[in-house]
Coordinates of C-alpha atoms in Angstrom, one line a residue:
Chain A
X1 CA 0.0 0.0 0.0
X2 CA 1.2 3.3 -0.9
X3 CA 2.3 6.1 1.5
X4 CA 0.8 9.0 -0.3
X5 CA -1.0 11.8 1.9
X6 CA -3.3 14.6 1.3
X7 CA -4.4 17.5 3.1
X8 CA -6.7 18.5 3.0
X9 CA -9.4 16.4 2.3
X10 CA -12.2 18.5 1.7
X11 CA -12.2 22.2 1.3
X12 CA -14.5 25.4 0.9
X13 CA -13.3 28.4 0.4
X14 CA -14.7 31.9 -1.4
X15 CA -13.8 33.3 -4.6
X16 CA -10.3 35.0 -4.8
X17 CA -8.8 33.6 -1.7
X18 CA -5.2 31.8 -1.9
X19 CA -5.1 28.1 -0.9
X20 CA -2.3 25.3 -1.0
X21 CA -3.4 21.4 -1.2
X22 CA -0.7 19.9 0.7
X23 CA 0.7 16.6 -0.9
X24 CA 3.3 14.5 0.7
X25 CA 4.8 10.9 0.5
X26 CA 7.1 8.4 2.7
X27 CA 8.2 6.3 -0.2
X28 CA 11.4 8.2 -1.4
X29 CA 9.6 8.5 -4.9
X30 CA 11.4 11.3 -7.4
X31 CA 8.5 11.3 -9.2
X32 CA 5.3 13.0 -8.2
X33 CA 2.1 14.5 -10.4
X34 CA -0.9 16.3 -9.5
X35 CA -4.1 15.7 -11.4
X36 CA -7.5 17.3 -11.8
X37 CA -10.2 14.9 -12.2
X38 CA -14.0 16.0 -11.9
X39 CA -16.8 13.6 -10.9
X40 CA -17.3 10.8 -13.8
X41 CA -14.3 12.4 -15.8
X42 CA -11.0 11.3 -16.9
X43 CA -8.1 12.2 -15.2
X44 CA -5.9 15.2 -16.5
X45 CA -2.3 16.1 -15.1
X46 CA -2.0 19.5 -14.4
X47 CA 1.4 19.4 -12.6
X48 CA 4.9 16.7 -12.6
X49 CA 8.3 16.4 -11.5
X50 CA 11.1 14.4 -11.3
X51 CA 12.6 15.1 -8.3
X52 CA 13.9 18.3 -6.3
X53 CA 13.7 21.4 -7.8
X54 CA 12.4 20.2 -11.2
X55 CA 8.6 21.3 -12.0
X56 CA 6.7 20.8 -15.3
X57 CA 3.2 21.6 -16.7
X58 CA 0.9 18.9 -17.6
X59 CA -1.4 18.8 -20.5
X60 CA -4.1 20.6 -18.9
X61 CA -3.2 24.2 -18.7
X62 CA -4.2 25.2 -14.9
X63 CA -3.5 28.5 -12.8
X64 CA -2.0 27.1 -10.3
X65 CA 1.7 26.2 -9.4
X66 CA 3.6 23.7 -7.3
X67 CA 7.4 23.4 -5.5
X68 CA 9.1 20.8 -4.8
X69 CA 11.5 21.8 -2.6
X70 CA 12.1 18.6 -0.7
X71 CA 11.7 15.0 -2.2
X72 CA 8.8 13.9 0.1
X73 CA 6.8 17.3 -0.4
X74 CA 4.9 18.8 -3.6
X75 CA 2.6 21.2 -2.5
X76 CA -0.3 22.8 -5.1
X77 CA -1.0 26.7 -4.8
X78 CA -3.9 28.4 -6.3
X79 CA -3.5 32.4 -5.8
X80 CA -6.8 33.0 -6.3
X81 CA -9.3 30.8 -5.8
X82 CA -12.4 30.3 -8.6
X83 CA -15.5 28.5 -9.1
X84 CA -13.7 26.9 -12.3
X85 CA -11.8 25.4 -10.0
X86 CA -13.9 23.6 -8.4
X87 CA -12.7 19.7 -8.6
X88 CA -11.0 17.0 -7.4
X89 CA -7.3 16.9 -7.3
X90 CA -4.9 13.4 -6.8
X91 CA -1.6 14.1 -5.9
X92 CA 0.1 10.8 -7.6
X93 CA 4.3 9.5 -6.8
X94 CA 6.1 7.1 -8.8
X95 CA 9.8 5.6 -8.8
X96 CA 12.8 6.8 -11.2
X97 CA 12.5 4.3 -14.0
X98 CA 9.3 3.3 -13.6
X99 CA 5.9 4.5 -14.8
X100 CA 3.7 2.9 -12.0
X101 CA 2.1 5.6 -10.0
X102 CA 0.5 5.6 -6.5
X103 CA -2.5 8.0 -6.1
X104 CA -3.2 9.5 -3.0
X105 CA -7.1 10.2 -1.1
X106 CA -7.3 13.0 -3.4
X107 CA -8.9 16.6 -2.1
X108 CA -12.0 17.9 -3.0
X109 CA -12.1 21.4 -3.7
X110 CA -15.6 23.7 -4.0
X111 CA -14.7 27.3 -4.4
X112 CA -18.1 29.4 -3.9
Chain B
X1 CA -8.2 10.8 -31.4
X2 CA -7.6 10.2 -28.6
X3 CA -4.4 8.8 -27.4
X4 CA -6.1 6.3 -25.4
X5 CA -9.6 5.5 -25.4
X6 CA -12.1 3.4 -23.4
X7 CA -15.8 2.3 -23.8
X8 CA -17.6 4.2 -21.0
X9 CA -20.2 2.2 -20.2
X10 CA -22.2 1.4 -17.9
X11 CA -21.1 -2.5 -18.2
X12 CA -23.3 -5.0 -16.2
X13 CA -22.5 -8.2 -15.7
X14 CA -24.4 -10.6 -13.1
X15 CA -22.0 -11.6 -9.7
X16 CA -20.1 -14.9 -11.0
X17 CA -19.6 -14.3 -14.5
X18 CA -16.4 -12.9 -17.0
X19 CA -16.3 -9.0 -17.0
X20 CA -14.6 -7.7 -20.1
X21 CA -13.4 -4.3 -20.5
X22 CA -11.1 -2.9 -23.3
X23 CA -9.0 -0.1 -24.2
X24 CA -7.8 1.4 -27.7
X25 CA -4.2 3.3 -27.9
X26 CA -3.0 5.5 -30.9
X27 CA 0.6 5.4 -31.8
X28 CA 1.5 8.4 -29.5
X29 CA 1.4 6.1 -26.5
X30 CA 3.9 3.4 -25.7
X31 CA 3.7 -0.4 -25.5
X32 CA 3.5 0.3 -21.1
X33 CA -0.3 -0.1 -20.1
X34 CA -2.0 0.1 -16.6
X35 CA -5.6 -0.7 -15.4
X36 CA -6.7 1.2 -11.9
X37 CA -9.6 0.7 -10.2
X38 CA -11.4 3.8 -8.8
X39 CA -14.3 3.4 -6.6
X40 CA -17.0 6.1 -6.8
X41 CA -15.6 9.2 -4.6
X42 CA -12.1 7.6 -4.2
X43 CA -8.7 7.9 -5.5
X44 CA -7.6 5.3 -8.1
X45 CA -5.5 2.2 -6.8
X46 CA -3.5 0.3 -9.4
X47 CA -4.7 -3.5 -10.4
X48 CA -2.4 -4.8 -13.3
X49 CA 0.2 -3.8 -15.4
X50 CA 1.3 -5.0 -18.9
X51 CA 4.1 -4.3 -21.2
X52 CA 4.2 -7.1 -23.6
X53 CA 2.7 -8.8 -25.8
X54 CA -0.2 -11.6 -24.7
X55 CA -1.7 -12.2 -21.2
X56 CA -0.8 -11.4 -17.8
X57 CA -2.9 -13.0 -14.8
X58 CA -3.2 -12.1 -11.1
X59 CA -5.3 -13.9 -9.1
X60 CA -8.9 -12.9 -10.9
X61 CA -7.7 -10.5 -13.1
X62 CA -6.3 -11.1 -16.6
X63 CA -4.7 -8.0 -18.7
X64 CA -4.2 -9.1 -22.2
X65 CA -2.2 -6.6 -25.0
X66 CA -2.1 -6.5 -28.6
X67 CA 0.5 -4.5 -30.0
X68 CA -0.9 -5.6 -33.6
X69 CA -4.7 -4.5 -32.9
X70 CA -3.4 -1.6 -30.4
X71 CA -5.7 -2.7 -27.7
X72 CA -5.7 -3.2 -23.9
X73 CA -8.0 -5.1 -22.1
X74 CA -9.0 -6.2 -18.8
X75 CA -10.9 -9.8 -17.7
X76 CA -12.2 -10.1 -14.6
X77 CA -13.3 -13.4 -13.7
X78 CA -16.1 -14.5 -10.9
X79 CA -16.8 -11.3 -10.7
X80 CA -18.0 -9.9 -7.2
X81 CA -20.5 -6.8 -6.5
X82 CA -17.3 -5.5 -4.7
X83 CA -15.8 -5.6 -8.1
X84 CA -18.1 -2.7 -9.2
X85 CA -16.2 -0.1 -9.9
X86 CA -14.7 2.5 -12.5
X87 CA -11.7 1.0 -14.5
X88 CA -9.4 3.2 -15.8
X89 CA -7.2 2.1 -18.5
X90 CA -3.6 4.5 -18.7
X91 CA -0.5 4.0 -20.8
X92 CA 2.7 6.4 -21.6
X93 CA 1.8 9.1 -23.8
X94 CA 3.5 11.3 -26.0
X95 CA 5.0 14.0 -23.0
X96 CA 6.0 10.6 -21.8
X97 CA 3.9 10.9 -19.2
X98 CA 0.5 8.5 -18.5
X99 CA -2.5 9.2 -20.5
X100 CA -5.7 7.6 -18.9
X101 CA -8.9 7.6 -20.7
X102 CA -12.2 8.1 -19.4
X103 CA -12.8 5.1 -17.7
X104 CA -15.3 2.4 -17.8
X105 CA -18.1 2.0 -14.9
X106 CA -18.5 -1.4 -14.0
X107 CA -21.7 -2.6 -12.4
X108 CA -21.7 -6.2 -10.6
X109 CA -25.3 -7.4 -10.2
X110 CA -25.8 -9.4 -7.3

């Protein structure tokens, strides 16, 4: 089972307020995504890297950014906060060398 | 079209019998295919992976790939109302990172 962790789970927030989802795992992976996924929709990556200091766009352009300062940490920041962006996002890790990835609980995210 | 698509279902199968699922890849993805499981409101959790040619089996679960045909699919066998599920089929992409396509809702009747 993977060591992928989340925070938070659920949020609310108003329009125009900054937020960070918070995405951390145990595993030593260098790899580590975030996705958007709304309900009965396919996944879309939004967000990769391959290890410190390295950050890349996905193939879903998106207004937020991300950091990866440390290995075990890749935090997601929205500035400010929109209805669009209300949806689901999975914070996924995966080895060097491998293309297996381990999703975590995923946060849901309602901006009002 | 898409780089990797999937039927979307709904599929119903009655509890005990062969669920089949399959998946169709254009030649921007690679020859490494995953199926995930993602129950409703829940992350998705990896079930099989397959990178060559022919079947792979795990307990229930039977991945078979053609390279040929460019498909994917998925068998699962006795299948269980806990089984009910969607399955989402992913392989490498063209950025070299995983393309997953829609995903297939699976509905075990009991």
């Amino acid at each position: 089972e993977a060591d992928i962790y989340q925070t938070p789970r659920y949020l609310v927030i108003g329009t125009g307020k900054k937020i960070t989802l918070e995405c951390s795992q145990t595993m030593g992976h260098d790899k580590m995504y975030w996705y958007q996924q709304d309900p009965g929709m396919e996944l879309h990556l939004i967000h990769y890297s391959y290890g410190v200091n390295s950050t890349e766009k996905g193939d879903l352009s998106s207004e937020s950014t991300v950091s990866r300062i440390r290995t075990e940490h890749f935090p997601l920041t929205l500035e400010s906060a929109r209805p669009s962006h209300t949806s689901q996002y999975l914070c996924a890790s995966g080895l060097a060398g491998q293309e297996t990835q381990y999703f975590g609980p995923g946060t849901r995210l309602l901006v009002l | 079209q898409k780089e990797v698509e999937q039927n979307s279902g709904p599929l119903s199968v009655p509890e005990g019998a062969i669920a089949s699922l399959n998946c169709t890849y254009s030649d921007r993805v690679s020859q490494s295919f995953f199926w995930y499981r993602q129950y409703s409101g829940k992350s998705p959790e990896l079930i099989m992976s397959i990178y060559s040619n022919g079947d792979k089996e795990d307990g229930r679960f039977t991945a078979q790939l053609n390279k040929a045909s460019q498909y994917v699919s998925l068998l699962i066998r006795d299948s269980q109302p806990s089984d009910s599920a969607t399955y989402l089929c992913a392989g490498r992409g063209s950025a070299r990172q995983l393309t997953f396509g829609s995903g297939t809702q699976l509905t075990v009747l009991p």
